[in-house]
Structures are given as C-alpha cells and as structure tokens.
mmCIF file of C-alpha atoms and ligand atoms in Angstrom:
data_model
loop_
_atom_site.group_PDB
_atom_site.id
_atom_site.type_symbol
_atom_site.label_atom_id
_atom_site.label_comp_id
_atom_site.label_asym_id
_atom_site.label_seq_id
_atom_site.Cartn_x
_atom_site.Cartn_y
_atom_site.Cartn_z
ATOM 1 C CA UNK A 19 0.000 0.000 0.000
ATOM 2 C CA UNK A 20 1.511 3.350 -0.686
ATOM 3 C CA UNK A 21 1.882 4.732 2.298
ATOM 4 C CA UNK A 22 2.307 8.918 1.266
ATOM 5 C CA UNK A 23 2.627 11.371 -1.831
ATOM 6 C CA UNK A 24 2.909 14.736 -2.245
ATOM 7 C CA UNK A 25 3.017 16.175 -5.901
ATOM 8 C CA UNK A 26 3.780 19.664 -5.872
ATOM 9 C CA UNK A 27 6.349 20.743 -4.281
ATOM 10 C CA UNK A 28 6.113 22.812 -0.989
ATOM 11 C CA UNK A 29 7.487 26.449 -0.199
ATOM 12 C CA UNK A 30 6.640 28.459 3.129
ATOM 13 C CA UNK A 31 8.099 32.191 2.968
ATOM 14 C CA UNK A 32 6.700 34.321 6.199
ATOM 15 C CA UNK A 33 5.519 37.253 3.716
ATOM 16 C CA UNK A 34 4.571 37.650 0.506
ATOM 17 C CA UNK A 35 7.547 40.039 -0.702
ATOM 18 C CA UNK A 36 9.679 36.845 0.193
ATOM 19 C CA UNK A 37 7.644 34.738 -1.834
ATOM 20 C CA UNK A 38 7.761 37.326 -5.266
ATOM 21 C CA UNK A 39 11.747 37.840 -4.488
ATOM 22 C CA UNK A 40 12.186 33.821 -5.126
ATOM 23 C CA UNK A 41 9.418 33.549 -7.570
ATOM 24 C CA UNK A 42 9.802 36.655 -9.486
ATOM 25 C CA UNK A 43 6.305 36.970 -10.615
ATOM 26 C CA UNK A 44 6.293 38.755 -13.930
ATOM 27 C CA UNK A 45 5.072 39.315 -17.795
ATOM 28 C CA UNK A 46 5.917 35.540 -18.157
ATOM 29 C CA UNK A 47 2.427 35.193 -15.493
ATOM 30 C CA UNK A 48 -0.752 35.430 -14.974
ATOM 31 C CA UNK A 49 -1.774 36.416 -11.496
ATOM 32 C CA UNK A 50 -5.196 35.514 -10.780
ATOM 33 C CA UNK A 51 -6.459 36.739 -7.335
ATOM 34 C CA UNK A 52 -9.221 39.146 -6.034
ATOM 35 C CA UNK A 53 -9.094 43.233 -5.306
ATOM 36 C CA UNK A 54 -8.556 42.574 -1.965
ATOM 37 C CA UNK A 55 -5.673 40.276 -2.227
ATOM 38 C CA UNK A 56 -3.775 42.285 -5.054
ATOM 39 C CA UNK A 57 -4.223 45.689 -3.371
ATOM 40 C CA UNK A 58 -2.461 45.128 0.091
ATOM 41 C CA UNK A 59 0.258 42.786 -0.806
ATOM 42 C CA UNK A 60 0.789 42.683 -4.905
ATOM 43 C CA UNK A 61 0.299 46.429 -5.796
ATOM 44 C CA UNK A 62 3.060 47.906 -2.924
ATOM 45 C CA UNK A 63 5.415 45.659 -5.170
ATOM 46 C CA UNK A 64 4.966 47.170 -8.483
ATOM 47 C CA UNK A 65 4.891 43.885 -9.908
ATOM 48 C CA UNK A 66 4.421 44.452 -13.499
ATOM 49 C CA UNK A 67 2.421 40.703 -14.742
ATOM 50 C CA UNK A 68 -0.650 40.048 -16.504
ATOM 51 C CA UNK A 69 -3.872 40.173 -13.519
ATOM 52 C CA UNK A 70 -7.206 38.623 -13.673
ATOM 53 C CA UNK A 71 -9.467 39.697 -10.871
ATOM 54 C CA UNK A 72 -11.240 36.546 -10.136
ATOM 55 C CA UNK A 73 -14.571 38.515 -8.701
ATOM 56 C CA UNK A 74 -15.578 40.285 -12.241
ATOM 57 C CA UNK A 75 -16.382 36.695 -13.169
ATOM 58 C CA UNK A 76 -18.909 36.086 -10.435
ATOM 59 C CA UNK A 77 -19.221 35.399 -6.695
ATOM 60 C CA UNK A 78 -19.507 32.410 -4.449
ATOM 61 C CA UNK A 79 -18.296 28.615 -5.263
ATOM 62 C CA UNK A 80 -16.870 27.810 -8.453
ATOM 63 C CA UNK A 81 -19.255 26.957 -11.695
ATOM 64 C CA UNK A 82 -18.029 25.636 -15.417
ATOM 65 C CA UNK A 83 -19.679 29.474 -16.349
ATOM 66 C CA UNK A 84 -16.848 31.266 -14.034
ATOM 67 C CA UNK A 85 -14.350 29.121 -15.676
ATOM 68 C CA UNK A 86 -15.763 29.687 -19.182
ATOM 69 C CA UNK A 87 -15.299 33.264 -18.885
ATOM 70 C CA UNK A 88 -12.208 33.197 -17.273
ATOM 71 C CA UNK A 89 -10.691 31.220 -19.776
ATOM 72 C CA UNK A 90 -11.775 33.256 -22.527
ATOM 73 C CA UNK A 91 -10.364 36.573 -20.649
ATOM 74 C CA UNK A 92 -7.235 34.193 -20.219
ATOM 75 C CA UNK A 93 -6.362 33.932 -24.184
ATOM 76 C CA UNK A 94 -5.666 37.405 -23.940
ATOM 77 C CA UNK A 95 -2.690 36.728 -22.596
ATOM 78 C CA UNK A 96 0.500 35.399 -23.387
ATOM 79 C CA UNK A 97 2.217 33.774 -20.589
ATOM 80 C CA UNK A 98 3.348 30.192 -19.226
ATOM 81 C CA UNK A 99 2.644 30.140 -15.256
ATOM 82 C CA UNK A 100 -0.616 30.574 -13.605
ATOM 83 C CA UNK A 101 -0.076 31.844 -10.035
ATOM 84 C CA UNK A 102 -3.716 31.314 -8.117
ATOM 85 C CA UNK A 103 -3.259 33.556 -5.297
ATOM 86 C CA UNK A 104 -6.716 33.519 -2.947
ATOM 87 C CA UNK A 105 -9.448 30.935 -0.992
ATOM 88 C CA UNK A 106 -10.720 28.005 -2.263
ATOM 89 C CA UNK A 107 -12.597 29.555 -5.376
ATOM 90 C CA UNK A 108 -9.901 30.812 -7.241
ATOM 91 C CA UNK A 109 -7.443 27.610 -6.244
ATOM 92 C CA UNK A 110 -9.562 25.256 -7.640
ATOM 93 C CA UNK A 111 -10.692 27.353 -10.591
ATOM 94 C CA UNK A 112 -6.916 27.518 -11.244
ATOM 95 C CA UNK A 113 -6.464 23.928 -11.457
ATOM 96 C CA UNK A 114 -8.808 23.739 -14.264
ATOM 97 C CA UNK A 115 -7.517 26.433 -15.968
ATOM 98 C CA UNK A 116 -3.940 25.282 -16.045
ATOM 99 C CA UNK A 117 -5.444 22.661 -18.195
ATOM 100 C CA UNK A 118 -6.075 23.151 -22.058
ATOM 101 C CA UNK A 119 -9.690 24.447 -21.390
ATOM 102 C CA UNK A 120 -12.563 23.258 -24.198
ATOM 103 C CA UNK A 121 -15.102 25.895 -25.113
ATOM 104 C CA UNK A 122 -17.482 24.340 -22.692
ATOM 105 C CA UNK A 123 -15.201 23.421 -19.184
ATOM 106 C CA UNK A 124 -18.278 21.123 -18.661
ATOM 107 C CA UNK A 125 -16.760 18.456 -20.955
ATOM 108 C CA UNK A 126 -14.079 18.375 -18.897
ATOM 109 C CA UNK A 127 -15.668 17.458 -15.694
ATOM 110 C CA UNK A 128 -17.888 15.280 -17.668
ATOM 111 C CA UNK A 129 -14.830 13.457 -19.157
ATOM 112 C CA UNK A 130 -16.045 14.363 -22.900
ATOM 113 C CA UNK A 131 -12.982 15.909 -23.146
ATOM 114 C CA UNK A 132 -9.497 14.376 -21.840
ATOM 115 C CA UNK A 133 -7.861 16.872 -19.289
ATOM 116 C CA UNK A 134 -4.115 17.799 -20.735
ATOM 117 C CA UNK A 135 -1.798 20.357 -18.993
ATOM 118 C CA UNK A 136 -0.623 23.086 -20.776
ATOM 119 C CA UNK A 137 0.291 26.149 -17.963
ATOM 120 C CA UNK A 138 2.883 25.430 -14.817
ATOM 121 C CA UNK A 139 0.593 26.162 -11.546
ATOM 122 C CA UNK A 140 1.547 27.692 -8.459
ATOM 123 C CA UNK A 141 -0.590 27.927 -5.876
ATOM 124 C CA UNK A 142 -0.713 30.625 -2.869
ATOM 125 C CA UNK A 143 -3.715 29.431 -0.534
ATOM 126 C CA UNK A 144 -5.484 32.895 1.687
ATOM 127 C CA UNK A 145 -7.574 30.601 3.700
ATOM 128 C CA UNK A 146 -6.479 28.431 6.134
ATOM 129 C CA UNK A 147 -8.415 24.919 5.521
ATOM 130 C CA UNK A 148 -9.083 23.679 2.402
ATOM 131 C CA UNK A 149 -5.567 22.191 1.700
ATOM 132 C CA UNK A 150 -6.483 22.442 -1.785
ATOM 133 C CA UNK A 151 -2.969 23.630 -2.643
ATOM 134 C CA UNK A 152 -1.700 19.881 -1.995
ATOM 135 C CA UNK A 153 -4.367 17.831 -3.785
ATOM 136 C CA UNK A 154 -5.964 17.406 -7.092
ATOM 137 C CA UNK A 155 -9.872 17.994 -7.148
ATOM 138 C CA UNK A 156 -11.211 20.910 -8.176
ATOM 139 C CA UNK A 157 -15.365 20.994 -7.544
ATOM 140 C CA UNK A 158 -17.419 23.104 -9.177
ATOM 141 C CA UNK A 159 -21.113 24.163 -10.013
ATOM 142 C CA UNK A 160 -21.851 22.471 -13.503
ATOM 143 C CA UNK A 161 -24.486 24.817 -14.490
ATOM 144 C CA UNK A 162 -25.593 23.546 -17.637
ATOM 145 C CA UNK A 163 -26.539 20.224 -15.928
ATOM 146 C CA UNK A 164 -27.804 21.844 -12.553
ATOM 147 C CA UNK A 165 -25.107 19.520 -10.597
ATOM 148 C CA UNK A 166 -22.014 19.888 -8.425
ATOM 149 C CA UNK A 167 -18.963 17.485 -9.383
ATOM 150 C CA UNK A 168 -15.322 17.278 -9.240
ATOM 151 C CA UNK A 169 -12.330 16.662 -10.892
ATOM 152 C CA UNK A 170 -9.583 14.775 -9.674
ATOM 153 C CA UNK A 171 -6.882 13.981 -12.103
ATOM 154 C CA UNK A 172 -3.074 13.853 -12.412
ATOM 155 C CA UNK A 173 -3.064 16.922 -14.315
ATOM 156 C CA UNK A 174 -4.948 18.931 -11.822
ATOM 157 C CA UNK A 175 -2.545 18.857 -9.314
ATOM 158 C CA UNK A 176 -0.579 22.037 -8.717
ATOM 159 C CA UNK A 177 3.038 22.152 -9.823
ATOM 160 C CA UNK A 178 3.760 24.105 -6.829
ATOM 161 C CA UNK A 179 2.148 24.665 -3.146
ATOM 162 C CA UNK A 180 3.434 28.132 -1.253
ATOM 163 C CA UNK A 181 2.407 28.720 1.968
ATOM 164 C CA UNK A 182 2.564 32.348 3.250
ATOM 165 C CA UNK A 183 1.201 33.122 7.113
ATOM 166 C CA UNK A 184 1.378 36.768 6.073
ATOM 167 C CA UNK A 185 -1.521 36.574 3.586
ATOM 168 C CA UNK A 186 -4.186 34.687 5.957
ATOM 169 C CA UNK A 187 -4.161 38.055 7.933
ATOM 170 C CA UNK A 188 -7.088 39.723 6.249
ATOM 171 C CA UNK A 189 -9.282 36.670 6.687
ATOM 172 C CA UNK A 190 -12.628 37.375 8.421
ATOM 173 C CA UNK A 191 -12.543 35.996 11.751
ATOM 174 C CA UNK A 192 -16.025 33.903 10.853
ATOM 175 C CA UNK A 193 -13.987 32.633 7.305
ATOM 176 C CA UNK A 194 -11.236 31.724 9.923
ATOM 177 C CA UNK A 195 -13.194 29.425 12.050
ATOM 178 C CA UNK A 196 -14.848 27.800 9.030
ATOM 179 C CA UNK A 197 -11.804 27.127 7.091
ATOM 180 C CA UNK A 198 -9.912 25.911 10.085
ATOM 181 C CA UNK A 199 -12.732 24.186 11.359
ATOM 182 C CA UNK A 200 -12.496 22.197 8.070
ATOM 183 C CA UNK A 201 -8.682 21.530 8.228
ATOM 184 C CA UNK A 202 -9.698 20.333 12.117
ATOM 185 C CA UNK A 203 -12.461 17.680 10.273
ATOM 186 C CA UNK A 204 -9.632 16.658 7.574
ATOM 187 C CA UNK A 205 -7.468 15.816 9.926
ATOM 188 C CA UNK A 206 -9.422 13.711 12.396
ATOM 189 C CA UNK A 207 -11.465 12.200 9.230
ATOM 190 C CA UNK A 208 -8.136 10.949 7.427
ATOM 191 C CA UNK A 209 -7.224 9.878 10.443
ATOM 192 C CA UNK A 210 -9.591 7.532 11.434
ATOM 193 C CA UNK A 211 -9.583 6.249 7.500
ATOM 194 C CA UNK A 212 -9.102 2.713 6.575
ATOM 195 C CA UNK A 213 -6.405 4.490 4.392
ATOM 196 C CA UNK A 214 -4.635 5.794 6.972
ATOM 197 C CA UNK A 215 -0.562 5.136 6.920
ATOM 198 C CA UNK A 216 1.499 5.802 9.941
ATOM 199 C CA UNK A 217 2.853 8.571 7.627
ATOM 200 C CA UNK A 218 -0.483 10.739 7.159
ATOM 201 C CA UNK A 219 -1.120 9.427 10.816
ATOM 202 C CA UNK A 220 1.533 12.060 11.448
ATOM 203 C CA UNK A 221 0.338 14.908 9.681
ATOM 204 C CA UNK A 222 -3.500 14.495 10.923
ATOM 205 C CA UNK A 223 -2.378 14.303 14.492
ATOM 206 C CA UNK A 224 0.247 17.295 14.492
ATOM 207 C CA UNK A 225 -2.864 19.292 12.580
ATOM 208 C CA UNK A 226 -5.318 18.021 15.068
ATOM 209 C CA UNK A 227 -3.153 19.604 17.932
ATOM 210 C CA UNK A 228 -1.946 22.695 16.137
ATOM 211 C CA UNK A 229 -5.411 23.450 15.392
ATOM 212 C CA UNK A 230 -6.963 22.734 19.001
ATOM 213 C CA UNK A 231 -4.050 24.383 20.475
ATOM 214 C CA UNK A 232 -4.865 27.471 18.450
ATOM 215 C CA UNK A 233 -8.404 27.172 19.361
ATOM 216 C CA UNK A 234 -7.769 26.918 22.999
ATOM 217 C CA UNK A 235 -5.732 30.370 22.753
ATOM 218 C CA UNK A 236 -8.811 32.054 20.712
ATOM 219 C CA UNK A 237 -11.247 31.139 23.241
ATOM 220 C CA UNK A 238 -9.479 32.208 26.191
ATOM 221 C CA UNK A 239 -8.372 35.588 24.902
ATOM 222 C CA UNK A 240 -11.227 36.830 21.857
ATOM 223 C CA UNK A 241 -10.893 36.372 18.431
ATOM 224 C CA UNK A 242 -7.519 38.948 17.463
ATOM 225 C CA UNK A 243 -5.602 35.954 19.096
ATOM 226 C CA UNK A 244 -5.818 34.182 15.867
ATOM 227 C CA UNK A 245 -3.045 37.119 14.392
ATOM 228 C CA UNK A 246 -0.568 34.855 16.532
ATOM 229 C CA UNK A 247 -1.100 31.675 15.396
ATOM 230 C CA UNK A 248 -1.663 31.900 11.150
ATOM 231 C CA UNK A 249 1.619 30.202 10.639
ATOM 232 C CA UNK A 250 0.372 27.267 12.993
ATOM 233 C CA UNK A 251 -2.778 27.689 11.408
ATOM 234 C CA UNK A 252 -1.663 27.694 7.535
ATOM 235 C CA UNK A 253 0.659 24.592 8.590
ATOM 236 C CA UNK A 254 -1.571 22.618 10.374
ATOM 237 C CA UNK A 255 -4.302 22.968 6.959
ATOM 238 C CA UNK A 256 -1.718 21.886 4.609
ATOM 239 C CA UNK A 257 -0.728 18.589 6.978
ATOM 240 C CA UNK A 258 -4.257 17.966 6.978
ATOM 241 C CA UNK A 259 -4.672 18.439 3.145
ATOM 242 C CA UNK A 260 -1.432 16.387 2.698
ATOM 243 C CA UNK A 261 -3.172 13.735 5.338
ATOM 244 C CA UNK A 262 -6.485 13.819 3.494
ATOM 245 C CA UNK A 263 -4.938 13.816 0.218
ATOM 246 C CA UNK A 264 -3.776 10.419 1.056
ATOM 247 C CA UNK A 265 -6.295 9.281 3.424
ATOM 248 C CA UNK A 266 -9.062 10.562 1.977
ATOM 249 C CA UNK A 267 -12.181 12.369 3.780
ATOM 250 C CA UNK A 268 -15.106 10.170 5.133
ATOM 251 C CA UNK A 269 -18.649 10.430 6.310
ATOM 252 C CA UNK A 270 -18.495 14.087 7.641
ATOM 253 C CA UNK A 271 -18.216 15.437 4.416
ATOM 254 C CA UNK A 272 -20.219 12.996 2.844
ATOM 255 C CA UNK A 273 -23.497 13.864 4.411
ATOM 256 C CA UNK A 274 -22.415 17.747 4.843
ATOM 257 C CA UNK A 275 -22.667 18.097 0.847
ATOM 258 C CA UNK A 276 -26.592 17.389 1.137
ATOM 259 C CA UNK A 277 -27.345 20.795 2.694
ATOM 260 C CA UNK A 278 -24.035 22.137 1.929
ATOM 261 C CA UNK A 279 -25.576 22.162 -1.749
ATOM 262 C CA UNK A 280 -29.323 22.319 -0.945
ATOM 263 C CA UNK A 281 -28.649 25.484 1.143
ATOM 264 C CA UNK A 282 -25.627 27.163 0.093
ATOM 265 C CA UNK A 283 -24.103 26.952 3.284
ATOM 266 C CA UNK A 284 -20.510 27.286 3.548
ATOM 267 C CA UNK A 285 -18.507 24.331 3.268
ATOM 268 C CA UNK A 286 -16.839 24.234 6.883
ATOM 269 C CA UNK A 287 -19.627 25.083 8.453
ATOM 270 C CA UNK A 288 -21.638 22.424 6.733
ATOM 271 C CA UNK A 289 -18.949 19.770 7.822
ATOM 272 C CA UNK A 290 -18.888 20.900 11.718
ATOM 273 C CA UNK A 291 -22.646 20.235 11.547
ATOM 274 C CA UNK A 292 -22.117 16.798 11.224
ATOM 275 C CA UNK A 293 -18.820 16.447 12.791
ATOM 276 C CA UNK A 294 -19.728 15.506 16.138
ATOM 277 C CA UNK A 295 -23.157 13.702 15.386
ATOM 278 C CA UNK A 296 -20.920 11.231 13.222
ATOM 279 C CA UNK A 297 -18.745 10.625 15.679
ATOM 280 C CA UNK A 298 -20.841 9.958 18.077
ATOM 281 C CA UNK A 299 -22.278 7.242 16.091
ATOM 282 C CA UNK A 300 -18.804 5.964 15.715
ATOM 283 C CA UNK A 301 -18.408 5.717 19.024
ATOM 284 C CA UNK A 302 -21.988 3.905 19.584
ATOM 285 C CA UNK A 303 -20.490 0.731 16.753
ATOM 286 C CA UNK A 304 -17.178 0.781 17.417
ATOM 287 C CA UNK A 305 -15.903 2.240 20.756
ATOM 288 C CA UNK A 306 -12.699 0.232 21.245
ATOM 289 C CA UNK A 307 -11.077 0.837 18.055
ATOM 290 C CA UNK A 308 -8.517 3.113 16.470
ATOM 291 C CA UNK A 309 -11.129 6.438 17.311
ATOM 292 C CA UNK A 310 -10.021 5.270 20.962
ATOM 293 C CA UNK A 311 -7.100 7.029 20.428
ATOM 294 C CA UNK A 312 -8.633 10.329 18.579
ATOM 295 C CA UNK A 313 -10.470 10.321 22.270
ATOM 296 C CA UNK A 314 -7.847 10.694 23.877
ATOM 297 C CA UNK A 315 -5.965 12.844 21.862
ATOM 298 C CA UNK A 316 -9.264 15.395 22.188
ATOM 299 C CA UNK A 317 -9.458 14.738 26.225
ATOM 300 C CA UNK A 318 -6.020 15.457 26.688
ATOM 301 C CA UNK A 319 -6.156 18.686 25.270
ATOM 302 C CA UNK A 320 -9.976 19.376 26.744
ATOM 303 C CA UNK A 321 -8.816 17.966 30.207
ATOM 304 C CA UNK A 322 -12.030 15.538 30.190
ATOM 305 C CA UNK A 323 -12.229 12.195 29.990
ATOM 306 C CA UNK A 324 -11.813 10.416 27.209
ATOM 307 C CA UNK A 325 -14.946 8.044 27.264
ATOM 308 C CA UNK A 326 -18.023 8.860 24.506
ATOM 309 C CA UNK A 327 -18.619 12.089 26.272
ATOM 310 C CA UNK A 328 -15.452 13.641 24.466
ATOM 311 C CA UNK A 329 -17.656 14.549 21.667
ATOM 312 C CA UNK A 330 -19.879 16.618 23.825
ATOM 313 C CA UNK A 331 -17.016 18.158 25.526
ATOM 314 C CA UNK A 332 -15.401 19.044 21.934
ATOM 315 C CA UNK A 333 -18.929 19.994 21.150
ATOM 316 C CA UNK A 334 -19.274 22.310 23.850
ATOM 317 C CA UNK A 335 -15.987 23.764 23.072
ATOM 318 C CA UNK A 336 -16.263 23.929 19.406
ATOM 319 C CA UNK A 337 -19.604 26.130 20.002
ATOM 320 C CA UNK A 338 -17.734 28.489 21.510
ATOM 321 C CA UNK A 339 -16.138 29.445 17.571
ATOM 322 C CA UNK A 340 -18.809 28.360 15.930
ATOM 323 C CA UNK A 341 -22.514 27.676 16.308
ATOM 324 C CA UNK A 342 -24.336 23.920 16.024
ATOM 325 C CA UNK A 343 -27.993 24.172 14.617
ATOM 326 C CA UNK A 344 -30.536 22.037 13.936
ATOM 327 C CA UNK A 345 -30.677 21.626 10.178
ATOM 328 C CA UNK A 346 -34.475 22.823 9.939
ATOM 329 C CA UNK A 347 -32.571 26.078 10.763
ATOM 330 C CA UNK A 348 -31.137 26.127 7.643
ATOM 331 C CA UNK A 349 -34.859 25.432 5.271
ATOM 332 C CA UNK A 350 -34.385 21.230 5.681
ATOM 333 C CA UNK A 351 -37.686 20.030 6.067
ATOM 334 C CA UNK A 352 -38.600 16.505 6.964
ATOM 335 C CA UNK A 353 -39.340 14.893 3.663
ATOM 336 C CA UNK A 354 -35.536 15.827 3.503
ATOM 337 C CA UNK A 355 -34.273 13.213 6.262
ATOM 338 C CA UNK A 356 -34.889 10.518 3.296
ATOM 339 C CA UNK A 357 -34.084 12.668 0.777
ATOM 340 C CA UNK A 358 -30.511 13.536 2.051
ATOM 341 C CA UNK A 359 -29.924 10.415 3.217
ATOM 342 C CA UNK A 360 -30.850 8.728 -0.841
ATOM 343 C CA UNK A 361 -29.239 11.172 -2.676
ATOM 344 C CA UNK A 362 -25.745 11.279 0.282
ATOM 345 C CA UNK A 363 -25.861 7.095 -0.238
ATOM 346 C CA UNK A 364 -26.277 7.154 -3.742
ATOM 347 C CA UNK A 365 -23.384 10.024 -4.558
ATOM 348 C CA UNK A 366 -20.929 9.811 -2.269
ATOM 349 C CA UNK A 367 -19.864 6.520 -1.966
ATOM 350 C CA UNK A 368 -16.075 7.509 -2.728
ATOM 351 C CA UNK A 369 -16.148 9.495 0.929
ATOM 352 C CA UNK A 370 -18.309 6.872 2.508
ATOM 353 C CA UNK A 371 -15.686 3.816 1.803
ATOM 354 C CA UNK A 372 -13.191 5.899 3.928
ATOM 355 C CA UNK A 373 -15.664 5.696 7.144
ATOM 356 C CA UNK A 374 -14.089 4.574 9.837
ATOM 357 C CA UNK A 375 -16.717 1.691 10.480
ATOM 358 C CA UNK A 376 -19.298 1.153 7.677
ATOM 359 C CA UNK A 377 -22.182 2.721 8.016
ATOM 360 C CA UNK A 378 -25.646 1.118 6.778
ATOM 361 C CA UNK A 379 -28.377 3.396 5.292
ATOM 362 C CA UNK A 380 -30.480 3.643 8.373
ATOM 363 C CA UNK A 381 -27.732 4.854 10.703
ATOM 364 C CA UNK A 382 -27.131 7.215 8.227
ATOM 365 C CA UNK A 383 -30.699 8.532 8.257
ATOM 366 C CA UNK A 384 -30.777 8.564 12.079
ATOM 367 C CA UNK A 385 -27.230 11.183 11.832
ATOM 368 C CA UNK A 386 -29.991 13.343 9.465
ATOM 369 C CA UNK A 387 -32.930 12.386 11.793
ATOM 370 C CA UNK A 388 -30.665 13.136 15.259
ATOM 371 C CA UNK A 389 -29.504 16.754 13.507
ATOM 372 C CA UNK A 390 -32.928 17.948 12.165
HETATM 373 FE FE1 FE2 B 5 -13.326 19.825 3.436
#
C-alpha cells in the first residue's frame, strides 16, 4: 500500500515580498487573485504581470460558467505560469484552468474531453483549511446540468504549493473558524480512514493539535488571538490536506454536501454540523477501536475524559467558535431526512468507503434524523 505522496512541491516564505523575491512573478504570469488580495500585498510591489481579478467573473463557489469566462479573458494573454493567489474559489478554478480548457469546461468534468496540462501552476492558498494547494480535485457548479462534481486527475494537481502566514491576515474571523474548522475535520477524518498510513497518521495528528491548540488560545483571549497563530494555522491545513490527500475524507463530508448544496451553506460550516453527530455514532459501533485514540488525543487537550462524552465536551468547546444548529434552521424540512440520506448514499460513496466503520443506510438517516 503506498503509504504517502505529495506532488507539488512545498514552499513556506513568512511574507509575501519573500515569496515574489524567489518567484519573481512577472510578464511571463498570470496572477489571478481578487481586489482585496492584489491591493495590500501585490500592488506595494509594483509587480508588473498580466492580472485577472477573479470577482468580475462572479461570486460564491466555483461553476463551469466562471471558468468559461475566465478562460476566454485568459487567451488574452501570453504567458506560461498561472499563479492562483486567494481561498478556495480561485485555487480550484486555477487547477482547471492550467489545463487546455474546451469551449465548454463542462466536458471536462464530464470526461467528454481528456484533461491535458498546458500552464505550470503555483498555488498561494489565503484561507487556512481547504488544503487544496496539496491535492488534485477541483469541484465546481456544472451549471448547464444543474449539478455539483469534481475533478480529480493527475493533471490537476498544482506544480507548486506556497504557503505564506502573512496573507491569511485579512481573513474574516467567521472565514477563519470555518476554514480551520475544516482543516480540524480533515485531519481527524483521514485519520480515522481505513487508508490511513502511519505517515499521514503524522500529519493528521500534528494538525489536530496545532489546530486545538490554536483554538484553545482564541477562546481564552477573543478572536484577534488568531493574528498569533496563522503560521500554525496555515501549517496545520496543509498537513491535513497532505493527510487527506492520502487518506481521503469520510462520512463528515459525505453527508455535509446534502445541505451544503441544498442550502448554500458554507462548506466548513456544513462539515462541523455533522462532525460531532458522526462521531458519536462511531463511538456507539465501534468504541474500542482506532477512534479510541482520537479520544484521547481530544481529552487530553480538553482535560475531560476520554470516554463517549469527548464529543460533547469538543462539542461544547467547538460552540464556543462556531454555532451547532438544527438543520431545519437552515430550510431542511422533513421529507428531507430521506431525501438527504438517498441522494448522500447514492453520490458519495467515494467518501463513505473511507468511514471509519461502515455505516448502513439507516444509521445514516438517524445522523440526518438526530440533527434535524
Ligand atoms: Fe473539506
């Protein structure tokens, strides 16, 4: 079993002037980021490269209609590296646009057309949870067939990952906690994965404590506190992207895309909805396994005990960054329970073989039931 791979290579510089002095970002680019991303950190540089502002071509998650546009705007250019500098949007728009992009990006998701790399990609993550930068799918809204799907090939891998504290500054503090909170579920979801190598072992658990650590300090002493900790913070969400990568993601983010897509709701926030809930089922199969030890690690760092009641300790803790509501909260309505619970067992079987015990249809309808 292969036991750990990372394709692109991996740079950390502490600010982004360090990052342009090694890179040298220039007419021989094209710098695709927002306003608010080129205006504090590109612009002071006088960096003279070819710029495409990623919000003239729409807000919110990626869709094939973004990345039509984009790549239209893109032949306007003449240049041979594609630096994606900003959240999860523009990364994995990048991805697809390092590729040789068909008038219609839908055939590429559909597979009409085969994906073929034609631009070197580096990738500058402004979040602090997706770990995008290390892997290879890039999701996005398929318009034209009213659908959500992803592409995870060889050739959407980035060339090169840079990690840069500095950036994550600006980050609201409520895009903070759901980004992290994500890395947090990556890590612990990897972790627990049949998949699981004593290699991304290593990364989940030093991005399980990195993150918790950081939490601990936010909670005690208000949200600025974060400012102290982004370079524990960017870490700890590319060891859990690296993890995950490998280890793949399992039933939290399997059941989180039902309302994540039925409600627009962001993605970590989605995922912490379930977090717990799913765990807590784990706990009720299969108590004395490997989660024994992601118990511990979360009562250690809690100071509680490390018996089934972690998970409403972590809960309880975890509420303190971000809030856990019932899902009616959000529009589900009843008729949904079965609904989410088809459509989750039908789709996302790739995320479900990575549970860490199976889990039949019912017990997945009593997580939707249990959260409604
Ligand atoms: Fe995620």
């Amino acid at each position: 079993m292969q036991a750990l791979r990372v394709v692109p290579k991996v740079f950390y510089f502490d600010t982004f002037k360090e990052f342009n002095d090694e890179f040298k970002i220039g007419k021989d680019d094209l710098l695709v980021t927002n306003e608010w991303m080129y205006t504090p950190y590109v612009a002071p540089l006088g960096i003279d490269t070819n710029v495409i502002l990623q919000e003239k071509f729409g807000s919110g998650e990626p869709s094939d209609e973004m990345i039509n546009a984009m790549a239209a705007e893109m032949k306007k250019y003449n240049f041979k590296r594609i630096i994606a500098f900003g959240g999860g949007t523009i990364v994995d728009i990048c991805k697809v646009l390092a590729l040789d992009v068909p008038e219609q990006s839908v055939d590429l998701f559909t597979g009409k057309v085969p994906p073929k790399k034609i631009k070197e990609l580096v990738v500058v993550p402004t979040t602090c949870g997706t770990g995008s930068e290390v892997t290879n799918v890039a999701i996005a809204e398929l318009k034209s067939l009213h659908t959500k799907k992803g592409i995870a090939v060889e050739e959407t891998y980035a060339d090169t990952a840079v990690l840069v504290p500095e950036t994550v500054k600006g980050l609201p503090y409520k895009f903070f906690v759901t980004s992290s909170i994500d890395a947090l579920i990556h890590a612990i979801e990897s972790y627990l994965s049949p998949k699981a190598s004593p290699f991304t072992e290593m990364y989940s658990l030093k991005a399980i404590e990195m993150i918790m650590a950081g939490y601990k300090e936010v909670v005690a002493k208000g949200e600025d506190e974060r400012l102290k900790y982004l370079k524990d913070f960017v870490l700890a969400s590319n060891y859990a992207g690296i993890a995950f990568g490998n280890a793949g993601c399992a039933a939290v983010h399997a059941l989180s895309y039902s309302i994540g897509a039925a409600f627009h709701v962001a993605h970590g926030e989605a995922n912490y909805q379930f977090f717990t809930e799913v765990f807590k089922m784990y706990m009720r199969k299969n108590p004395d396994g490997k989660i024994k030890q992601a118990n511990k690690i979360f009562a250690d760092i809690l100071g509680c005990t490390d018996g089934p009641e972690v998970y409403d300790e972590l809960e309880k803790f975890l509420n303190k960054l971000i809030v856990k509501k019932p899902l009616k909260d959000y529009g589900m309505t009843e008729a949904q329970i079965d609904e989410f619970t088809k459509s989750t067992v039908e789709n996302q079987q790739r995320l479900l073989a990575n549970n860490y015990v199976p889990l039949s249809d019912a017990e997945i309808r009593e997580i939707f039931a249990n959260l409604y």
